Coordinates of C-alpha atoms and ligand atoms in Angstrom, one line a residue:
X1 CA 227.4 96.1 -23.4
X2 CA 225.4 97.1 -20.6
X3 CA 227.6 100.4 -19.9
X4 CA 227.7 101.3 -23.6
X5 CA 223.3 100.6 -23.3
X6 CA 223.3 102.6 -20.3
X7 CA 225.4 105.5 -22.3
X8 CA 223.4 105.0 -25.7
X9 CA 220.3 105.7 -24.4
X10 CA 221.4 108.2 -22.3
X11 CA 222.8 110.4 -25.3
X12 CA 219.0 109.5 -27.4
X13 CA 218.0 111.4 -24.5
X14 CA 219.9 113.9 -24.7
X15 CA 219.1 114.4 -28.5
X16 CA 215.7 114.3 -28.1
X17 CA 215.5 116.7 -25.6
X18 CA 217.9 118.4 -27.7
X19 CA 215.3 118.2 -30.7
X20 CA 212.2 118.7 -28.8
X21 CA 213.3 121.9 -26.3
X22 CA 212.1 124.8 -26.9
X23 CA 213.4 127.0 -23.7
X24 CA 216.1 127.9 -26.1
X25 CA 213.8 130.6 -28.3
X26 CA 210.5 130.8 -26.4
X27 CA 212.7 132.2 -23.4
X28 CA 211.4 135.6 -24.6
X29 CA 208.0 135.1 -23.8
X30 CA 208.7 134.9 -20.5
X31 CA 206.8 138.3 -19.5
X32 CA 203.7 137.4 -21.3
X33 CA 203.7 134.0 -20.0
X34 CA 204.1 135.3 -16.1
X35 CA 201.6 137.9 -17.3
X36 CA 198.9 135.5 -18.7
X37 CA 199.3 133.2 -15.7
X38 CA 198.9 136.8 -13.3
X39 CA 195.7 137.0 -15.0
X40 CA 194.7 132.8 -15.1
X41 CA 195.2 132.5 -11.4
X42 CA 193.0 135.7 -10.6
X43 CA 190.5 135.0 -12.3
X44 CA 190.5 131.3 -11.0
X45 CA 190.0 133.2 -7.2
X46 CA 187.6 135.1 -8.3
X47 CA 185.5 131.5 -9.4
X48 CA 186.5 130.2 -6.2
X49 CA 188.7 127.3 -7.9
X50 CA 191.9 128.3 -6.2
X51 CA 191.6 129.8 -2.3
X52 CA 192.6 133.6 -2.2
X53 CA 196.1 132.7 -0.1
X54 CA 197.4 130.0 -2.9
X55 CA 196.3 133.4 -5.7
X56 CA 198.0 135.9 -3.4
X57 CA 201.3 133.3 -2.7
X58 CA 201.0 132.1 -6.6
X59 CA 201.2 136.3 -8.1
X60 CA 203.6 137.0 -5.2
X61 CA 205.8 134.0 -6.8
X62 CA 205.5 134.6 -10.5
X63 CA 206.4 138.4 -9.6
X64 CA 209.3 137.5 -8.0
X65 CA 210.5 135.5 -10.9
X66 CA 209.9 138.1 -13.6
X67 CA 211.9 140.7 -11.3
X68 CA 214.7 138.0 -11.1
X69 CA 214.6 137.3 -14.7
X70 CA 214.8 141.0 -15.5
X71 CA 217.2 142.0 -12.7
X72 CA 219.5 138.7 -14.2
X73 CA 219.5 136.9 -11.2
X74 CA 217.3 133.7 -12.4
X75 CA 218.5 132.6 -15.9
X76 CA 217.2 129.9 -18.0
X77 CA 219.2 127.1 -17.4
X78 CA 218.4 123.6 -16.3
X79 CA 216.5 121.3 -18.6
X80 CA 213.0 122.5 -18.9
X81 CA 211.0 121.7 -22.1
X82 CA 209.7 125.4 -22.8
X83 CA 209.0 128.9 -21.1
X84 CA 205.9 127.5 -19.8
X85 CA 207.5 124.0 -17.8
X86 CA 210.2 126.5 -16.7
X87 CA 207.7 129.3 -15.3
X88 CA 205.7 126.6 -13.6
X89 CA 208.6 124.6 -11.7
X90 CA 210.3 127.5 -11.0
X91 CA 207.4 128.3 -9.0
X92 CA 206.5 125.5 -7.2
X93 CA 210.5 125.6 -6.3
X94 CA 209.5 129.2 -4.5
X95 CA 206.1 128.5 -2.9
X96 CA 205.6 125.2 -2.8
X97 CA 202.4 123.4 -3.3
X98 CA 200.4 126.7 -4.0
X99 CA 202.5 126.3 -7.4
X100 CA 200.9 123.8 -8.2
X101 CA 197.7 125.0 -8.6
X102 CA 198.9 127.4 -11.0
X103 CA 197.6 125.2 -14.3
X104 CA 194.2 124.4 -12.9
X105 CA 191.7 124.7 -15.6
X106 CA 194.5 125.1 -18.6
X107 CA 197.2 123.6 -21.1
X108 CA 199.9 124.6 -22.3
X109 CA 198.7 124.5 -25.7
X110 CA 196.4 127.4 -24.8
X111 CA 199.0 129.2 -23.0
X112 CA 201.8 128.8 -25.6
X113 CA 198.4 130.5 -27.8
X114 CA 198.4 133.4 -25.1
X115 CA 201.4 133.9 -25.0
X116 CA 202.3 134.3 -28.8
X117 CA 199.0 136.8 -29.2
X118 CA 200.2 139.2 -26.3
X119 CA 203.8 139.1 -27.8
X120 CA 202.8 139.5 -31.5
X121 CA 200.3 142.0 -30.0
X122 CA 203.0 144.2 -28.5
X123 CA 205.4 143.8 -31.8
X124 CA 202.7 145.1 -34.5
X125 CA 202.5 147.8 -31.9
X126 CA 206.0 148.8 -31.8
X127 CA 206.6 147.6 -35.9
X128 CA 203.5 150.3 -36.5
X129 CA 205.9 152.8 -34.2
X130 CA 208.9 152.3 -36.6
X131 CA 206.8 152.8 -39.9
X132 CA 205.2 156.0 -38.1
X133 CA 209.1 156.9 -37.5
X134 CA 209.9 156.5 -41.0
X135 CA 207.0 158.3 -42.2
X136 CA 208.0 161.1 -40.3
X137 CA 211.2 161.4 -41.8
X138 CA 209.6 160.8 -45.3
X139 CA 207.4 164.0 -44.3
X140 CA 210.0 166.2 -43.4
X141 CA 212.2 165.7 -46.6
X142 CA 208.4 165.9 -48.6
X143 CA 208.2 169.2 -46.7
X144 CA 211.5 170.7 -47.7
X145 CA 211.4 169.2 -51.7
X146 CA 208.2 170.7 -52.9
X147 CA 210.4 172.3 -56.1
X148 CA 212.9 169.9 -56.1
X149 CA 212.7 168.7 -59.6
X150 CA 213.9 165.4 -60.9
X151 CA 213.0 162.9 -63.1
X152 CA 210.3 160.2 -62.9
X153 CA 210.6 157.1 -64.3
X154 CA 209.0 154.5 -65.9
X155 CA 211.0 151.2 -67.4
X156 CA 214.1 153.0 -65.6
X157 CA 213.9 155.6 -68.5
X158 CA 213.3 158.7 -67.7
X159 CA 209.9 159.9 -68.3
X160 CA 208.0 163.1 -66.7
X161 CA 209.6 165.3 -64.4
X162 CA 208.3 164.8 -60.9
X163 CA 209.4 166.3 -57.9
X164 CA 211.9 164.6 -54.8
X165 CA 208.6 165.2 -52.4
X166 CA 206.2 163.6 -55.1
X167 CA 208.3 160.6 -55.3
X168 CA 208.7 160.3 -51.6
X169 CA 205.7 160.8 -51.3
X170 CA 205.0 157.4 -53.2
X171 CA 206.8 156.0 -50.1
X172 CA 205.1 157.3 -47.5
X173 CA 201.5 155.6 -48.9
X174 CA 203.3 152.7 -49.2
X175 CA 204.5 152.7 -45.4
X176 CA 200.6 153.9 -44.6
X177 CA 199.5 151.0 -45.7
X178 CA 201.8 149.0 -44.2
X179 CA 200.6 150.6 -41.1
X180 CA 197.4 150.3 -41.5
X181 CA 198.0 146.7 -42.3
X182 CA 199.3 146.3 -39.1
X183 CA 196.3 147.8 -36.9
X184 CA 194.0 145.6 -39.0
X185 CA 196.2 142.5 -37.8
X186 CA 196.3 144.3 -34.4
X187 CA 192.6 144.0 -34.1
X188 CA 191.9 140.9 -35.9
X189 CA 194.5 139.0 -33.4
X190 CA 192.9 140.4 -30.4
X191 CA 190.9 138.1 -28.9
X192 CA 192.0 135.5 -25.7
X193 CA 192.7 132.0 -26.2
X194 CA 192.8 131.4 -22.6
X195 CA 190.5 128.9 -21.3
X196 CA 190.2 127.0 -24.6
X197 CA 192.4 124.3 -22.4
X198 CA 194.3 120.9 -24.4
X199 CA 191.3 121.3 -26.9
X200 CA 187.9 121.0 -25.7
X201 CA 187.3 123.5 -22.7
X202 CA 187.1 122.4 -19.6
X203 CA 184.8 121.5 -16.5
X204 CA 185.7 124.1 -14.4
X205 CA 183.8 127.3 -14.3
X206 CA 185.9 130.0 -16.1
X207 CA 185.6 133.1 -16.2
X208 CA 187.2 133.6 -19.6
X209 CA 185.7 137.4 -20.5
X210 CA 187.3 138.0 -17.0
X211 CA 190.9 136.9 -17.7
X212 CA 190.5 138.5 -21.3
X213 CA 189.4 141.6 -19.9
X214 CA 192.7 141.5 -17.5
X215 CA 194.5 141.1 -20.5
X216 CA 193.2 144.0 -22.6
X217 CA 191.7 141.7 -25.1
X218 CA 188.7 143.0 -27.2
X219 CA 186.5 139.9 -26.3
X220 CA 187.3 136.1 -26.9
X221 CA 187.7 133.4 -29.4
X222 CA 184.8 131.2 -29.6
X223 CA 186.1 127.5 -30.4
X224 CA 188.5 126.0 -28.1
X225 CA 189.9 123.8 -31.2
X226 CA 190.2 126.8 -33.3
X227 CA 191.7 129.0 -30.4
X228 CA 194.7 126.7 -29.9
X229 CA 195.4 125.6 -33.6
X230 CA 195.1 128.7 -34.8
X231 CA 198.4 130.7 -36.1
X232 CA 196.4 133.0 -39.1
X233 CA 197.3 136.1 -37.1
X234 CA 201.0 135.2 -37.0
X235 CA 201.0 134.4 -41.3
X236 CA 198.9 137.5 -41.4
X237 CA 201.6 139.3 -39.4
X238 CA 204.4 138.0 -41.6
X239 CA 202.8 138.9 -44.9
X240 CA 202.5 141.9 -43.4
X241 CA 206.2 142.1 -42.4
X242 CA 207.1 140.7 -46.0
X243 CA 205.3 143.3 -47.4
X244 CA 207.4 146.4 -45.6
X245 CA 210.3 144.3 -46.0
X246 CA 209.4 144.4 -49.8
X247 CA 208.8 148.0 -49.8
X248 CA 212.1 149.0 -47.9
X249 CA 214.1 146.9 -50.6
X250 CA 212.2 149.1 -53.2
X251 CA 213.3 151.9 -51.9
X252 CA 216.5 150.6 -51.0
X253 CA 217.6 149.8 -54.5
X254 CA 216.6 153.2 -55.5
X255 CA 219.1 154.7 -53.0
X256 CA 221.8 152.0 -53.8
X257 CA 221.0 153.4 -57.6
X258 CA 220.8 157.0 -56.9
X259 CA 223.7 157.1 -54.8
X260 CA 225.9 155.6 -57.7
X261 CA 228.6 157.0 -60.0
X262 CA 226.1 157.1 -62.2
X263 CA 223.1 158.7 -60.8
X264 CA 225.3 161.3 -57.9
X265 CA 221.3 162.0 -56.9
X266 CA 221.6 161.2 -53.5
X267 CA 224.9 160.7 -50.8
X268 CA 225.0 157.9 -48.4
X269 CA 226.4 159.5 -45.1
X270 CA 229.8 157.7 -44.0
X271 CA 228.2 156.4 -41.0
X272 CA 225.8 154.3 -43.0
X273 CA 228.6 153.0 -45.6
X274 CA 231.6 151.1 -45.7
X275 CA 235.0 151.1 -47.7
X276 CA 236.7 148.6 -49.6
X277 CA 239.8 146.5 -48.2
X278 CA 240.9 146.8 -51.5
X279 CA 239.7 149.7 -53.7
X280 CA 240.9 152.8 -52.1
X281 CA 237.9 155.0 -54.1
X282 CA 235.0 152.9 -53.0
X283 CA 232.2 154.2 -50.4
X284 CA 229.6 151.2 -50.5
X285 CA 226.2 151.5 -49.6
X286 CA 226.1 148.3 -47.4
X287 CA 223.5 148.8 -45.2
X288 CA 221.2 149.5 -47.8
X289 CA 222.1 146.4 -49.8
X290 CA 221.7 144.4 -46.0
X291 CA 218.1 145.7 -45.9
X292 CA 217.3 144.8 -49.2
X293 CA 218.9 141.4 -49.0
X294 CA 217.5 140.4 -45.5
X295 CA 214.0 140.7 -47.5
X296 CA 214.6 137.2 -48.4
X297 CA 214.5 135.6 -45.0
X298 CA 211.5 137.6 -44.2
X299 CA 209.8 136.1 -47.4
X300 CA 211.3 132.6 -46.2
X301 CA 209.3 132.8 -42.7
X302 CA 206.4 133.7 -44.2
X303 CA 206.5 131.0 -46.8
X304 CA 208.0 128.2 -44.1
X305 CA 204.7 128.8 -41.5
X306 CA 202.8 128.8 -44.5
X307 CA 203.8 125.2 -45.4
X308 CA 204.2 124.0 -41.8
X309 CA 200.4 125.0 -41.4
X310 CA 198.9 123.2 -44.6
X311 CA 198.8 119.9 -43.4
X312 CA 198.2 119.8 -39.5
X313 CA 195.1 118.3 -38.7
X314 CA 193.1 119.8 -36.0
X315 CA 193.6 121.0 -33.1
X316 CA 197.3 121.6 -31.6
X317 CA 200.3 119.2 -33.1
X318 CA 204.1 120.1 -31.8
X319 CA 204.8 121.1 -35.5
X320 CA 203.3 124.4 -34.6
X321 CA 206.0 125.0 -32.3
X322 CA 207.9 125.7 -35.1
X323 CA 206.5 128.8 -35.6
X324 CA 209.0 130.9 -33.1
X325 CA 212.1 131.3 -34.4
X326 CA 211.4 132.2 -38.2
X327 CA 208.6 134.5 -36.4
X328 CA 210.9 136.1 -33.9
X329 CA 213.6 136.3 -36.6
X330 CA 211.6 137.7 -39.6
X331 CA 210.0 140.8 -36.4
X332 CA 213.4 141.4 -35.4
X333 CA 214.6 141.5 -38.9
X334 CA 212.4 144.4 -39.7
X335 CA 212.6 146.0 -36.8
X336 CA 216.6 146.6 -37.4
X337 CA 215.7 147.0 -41.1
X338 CA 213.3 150.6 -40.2
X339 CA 215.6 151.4 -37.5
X340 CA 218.5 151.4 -39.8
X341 CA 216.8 152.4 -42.6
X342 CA 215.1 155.4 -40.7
X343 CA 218.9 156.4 -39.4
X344 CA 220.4 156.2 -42.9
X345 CA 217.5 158.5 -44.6
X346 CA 217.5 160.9 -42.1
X347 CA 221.5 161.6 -43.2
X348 CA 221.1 161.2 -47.0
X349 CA 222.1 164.5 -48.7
X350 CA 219.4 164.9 -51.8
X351 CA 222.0 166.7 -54.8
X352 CA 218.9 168.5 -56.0
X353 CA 220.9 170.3 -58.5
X354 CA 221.9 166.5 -60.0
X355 CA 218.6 165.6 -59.7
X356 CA 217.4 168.8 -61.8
X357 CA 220.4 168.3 -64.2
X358 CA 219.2 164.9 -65.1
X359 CA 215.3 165.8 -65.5
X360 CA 216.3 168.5 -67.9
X361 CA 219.0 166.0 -69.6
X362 CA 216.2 163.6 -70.5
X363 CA 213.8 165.0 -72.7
X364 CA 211.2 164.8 -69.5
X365 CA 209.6 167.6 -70.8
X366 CA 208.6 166.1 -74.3
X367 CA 204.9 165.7 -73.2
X368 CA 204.6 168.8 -72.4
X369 CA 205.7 170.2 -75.4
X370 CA 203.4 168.1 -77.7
X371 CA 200.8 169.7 -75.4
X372 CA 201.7 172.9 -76.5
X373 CA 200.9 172.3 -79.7
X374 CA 197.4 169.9 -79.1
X375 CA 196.7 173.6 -76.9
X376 CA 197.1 175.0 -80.1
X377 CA 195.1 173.1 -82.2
X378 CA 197.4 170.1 -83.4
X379 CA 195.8 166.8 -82.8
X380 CA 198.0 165.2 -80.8
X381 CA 198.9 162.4 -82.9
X382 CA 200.6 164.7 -85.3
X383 CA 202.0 166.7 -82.0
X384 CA 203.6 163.5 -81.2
X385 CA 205.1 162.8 -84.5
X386 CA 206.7 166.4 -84.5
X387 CA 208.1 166.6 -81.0
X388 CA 209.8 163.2 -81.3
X389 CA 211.3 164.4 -85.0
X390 CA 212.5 167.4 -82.3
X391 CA 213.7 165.0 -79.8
X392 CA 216.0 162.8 -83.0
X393 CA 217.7 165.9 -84.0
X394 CA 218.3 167.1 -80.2
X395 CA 219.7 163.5 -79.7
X396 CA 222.3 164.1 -82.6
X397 CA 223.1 167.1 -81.3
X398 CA 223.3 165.9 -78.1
X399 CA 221.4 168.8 -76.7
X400 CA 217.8 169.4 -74.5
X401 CA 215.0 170.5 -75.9
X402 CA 215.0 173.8 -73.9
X403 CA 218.1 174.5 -75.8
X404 CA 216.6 174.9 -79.6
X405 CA 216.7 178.0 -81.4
X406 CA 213.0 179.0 -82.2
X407 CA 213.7 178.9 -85.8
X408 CA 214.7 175.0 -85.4
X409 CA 211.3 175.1 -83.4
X410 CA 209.0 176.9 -86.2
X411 CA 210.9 174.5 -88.7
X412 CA 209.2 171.7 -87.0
X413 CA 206.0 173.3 -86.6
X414 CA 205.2 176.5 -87.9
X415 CA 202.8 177.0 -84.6
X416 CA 205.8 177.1 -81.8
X417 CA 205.6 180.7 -80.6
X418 CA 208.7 181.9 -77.7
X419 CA 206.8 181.5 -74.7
X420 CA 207.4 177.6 -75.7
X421 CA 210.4 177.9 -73.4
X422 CA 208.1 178.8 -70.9
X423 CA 205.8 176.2 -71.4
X424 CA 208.4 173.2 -71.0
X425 CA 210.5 174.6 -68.2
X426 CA 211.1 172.0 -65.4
X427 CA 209.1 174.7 -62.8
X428 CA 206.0 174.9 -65.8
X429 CA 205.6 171.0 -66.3
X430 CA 205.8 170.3 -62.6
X431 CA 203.4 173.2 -61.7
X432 CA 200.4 172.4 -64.0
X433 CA 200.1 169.1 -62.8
X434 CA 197.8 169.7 -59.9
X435 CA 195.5 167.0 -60.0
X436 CA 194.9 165.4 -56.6
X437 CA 198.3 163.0 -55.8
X438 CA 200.7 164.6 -58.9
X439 CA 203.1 166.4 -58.1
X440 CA 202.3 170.1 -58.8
X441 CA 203.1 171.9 -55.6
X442 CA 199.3 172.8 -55.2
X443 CA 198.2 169.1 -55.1
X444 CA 201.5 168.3 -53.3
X445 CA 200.7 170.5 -50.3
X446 CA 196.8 169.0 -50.0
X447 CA 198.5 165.6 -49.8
X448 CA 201.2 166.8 -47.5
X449 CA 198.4 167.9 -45.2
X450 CA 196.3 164.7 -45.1
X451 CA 200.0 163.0 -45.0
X452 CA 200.2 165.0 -41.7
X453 CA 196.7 164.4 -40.6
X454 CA 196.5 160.9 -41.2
X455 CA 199.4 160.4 -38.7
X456 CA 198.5 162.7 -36.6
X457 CA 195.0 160.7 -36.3
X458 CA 197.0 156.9 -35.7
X459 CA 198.3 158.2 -32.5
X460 CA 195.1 158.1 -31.2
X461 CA 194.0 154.7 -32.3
Ligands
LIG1 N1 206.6 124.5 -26.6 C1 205.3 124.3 -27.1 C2 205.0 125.2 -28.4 O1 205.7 126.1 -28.6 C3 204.2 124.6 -26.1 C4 203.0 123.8 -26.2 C5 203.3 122.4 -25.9 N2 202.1 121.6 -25.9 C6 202.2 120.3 -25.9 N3 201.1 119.7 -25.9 N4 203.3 119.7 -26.1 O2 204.1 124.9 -29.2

């Protein structure tokens, strides 16, 4: 009984530990953890809390143990509750008591706080590199399409003719806003939580604008409850990662569509398809359809920090440490996603003469001829009436506009003259629609400018 005790409660251990670890995942903040303590323990010399030998034997330590972490000589084993106990104890193992003079003046609930601003902090950086990457790309094929006609749709039924740099270009606003987003975040999330300590401060004399200045923060958060319960920069920073998530799956679908039997508009490079173990003609577009299905575990994080926030009361409660692994998963989700994403547009062969083919195939052009006749006095009620009588008969026929006599024209409407053919040819309805953001090739190239401008101007931001 007493062995099978002894055993039973050694294995409850084991489970809670097991449950309440969480060295497993927030192992990757180790940099920003050494990093924020570089900073704590300097700034706690400068006050005078800590003598300068126990600062200088304290950075010497934790320098050592992000070189041996890097270099792969110190891993994470042993059984350490988080990055943090780990960090410590693996200090005080080096230099002794100096190491334990390292949390002086703070918790671990405003370092764990730290910690996840410096690393989110460095992400929406490199997550507003990969959109800027993207956009790039999106430029470039906007730079090389500005006559590349095709149709645009509405209801997935072809509509007006557009061109293949207008309708990136819808893209690439989407992915500026995105990375605008994402410097908004940036700066919103900027401000140190160090110092706030368990909750309430603390009685020693802190220099907190000190450590935040080390830090490259913009200035500081100004309630200690707040600045350790807080997690509305990591939901803002996966609703932001949910929204470029949604907008890759957008686009995604559109490629998986294009690049069908159906469609021929567009071809998936091998590298970025796969075969079928069974049917010898297939090329699938896989990786697009893994972009656009990982969307749903980025929507999930979101959603799951969301609902593990609603209910804590204040300040820090362990629930919040569930906010790692669906965070770390859901950046590294859409960090693959651009990457791979970026990679498979860059190799996508547009089949602009498909893409032409179909515009012309689709009666895209109908507007413009009902314009022709409102330009010639019809109202355009009536114009209507008389282009879609043209557009019936075409259908039984099973021929384009462009392709009626001019006597099946004037039978229609007695006001058609030739240079109709003119007036609804793929170049002539794309050309004359030059207002700002259509995609005439006048307009096109003022918004391929600013396009080029505006990312131009993030670099220095
Ligand atoms: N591992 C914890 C987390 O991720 C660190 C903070 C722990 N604080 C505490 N009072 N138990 O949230």
């Amino acid at each position: 009984m007493k062995l099978w005790g002894g055993r039973f409660t050694k294995e409850e251990d084991q489970a809670v530990h097991a449950f309440n670890e969480s060295l497993s995942f927030d192992r990757r903040l180790y940099r920003q953890d050494i990093e924020g303590s570089i900073a704590h323990v300097t700034m706690l010399a400068k006050q005078g809390i800590v003598s300068e030998e126990d600062r200088q034997s304290i950075v010497e330590g934790l320098r050592g143990i992000l070189a041996d972490i890097e270099n792969g000589a110190l891993d994470f084993s042993g059984e350490y509750e988080d990055i943090h106990s780990f960090v410590e104890a693996q200090l005080t193992e080096r230099i002794g008591e100096a190491g334990k003079r390292l949390h002086t003046g703070r918790s671990r609930n405003d370092q764990v706080a730290l910690d996840m601003k410096l690393y989110c902090r460095d992400q929406t950086e490199e997550l507003a590199g990969l959109v800027k990457a993207l956009q790039q790309e999106l430029l470039q094929v906007m730079e090389e399409n500005l006559e590349t006609y095709m149709p645009g749709f509405t209801h997935l039924q072809k509509a007006q003719p557009v061109t293949l740099a207008h309708h990136m270009g819808a893209y690439f606003e989407m992915f500026e806003r995105d990375r605008d987003r994402l410097g908004d975040i940036r700066r919103r999330m900027n401000r140190c939580p160090l110092g706030a300590g368990a909750l309430a401060g603390t009685t020693y004399p802190l220099d907190r604008d000190y450590t935040a200045e080390l830090l490259g923060f913009d200035g500081l958060t100004f309630n200690s409850m707040d600045s350790v319960a807080d997690r509305d920069y990591l939901i803002e920073l996966l609703a932001a990662l949910s929204m470029i998530a949604m907008h890759l799956s957008r686009f995604c679908e559109e490629i998986i569509l294009w690049n069908s039997n159906e469609y021929r508009f567009v071809e998936i490079d091998d590298a970025y398809s796969t075969g079928s173990s069974i049917m010898p003609q297939k090329k699938n577009p896989d990786i697009a359809e893994l972009v656009r299905g990982k969307t749903g575990r980025v929507y999930g994080a979101l959603v799951s920090l969301l609902t593990m926030m609603k209910g804590l009361p204040l300040a820090y409660n362990k629930d919040m440490q569930e906010d790692k692994e669906l965070s770390f998963d859901a950046i590294d989700t859409v960090k693959s996603s651009l990457k791979l994403f970026t990679g498979m547009l860059s190799t996508l062969t547009f089949r602009k003469d498909v893409m032409e083919q179909s515009a012309k195939n689709g009666f895209t052009n109908a507007t413009d001829a009902a314009d022709y006749l409102v330009n010639h006095g019809v109202p355009f009620r009536d114009a209507h009436g008389i282009v879609g009588r043209l557009v019936l008969s075409c259908l039984d026929k099973g021929i384009a506009l462009d392709d009626l006599s001019l006597e099946e024209f004037q039978a229609a409407s007695p006001v058609f003259e030739a240079d109709i053919y003119d007036a609804i040819s793929m170049k002539t309805c794309v050309e004359k629609r030059n207002t700002v953001g259509a995609p005439g090739p006048e307009a096109m190239r003022e918004v391929i400018r600013s396009c080029r401008e505006r990312l131009a101007a993030e670099t220095q931001r």
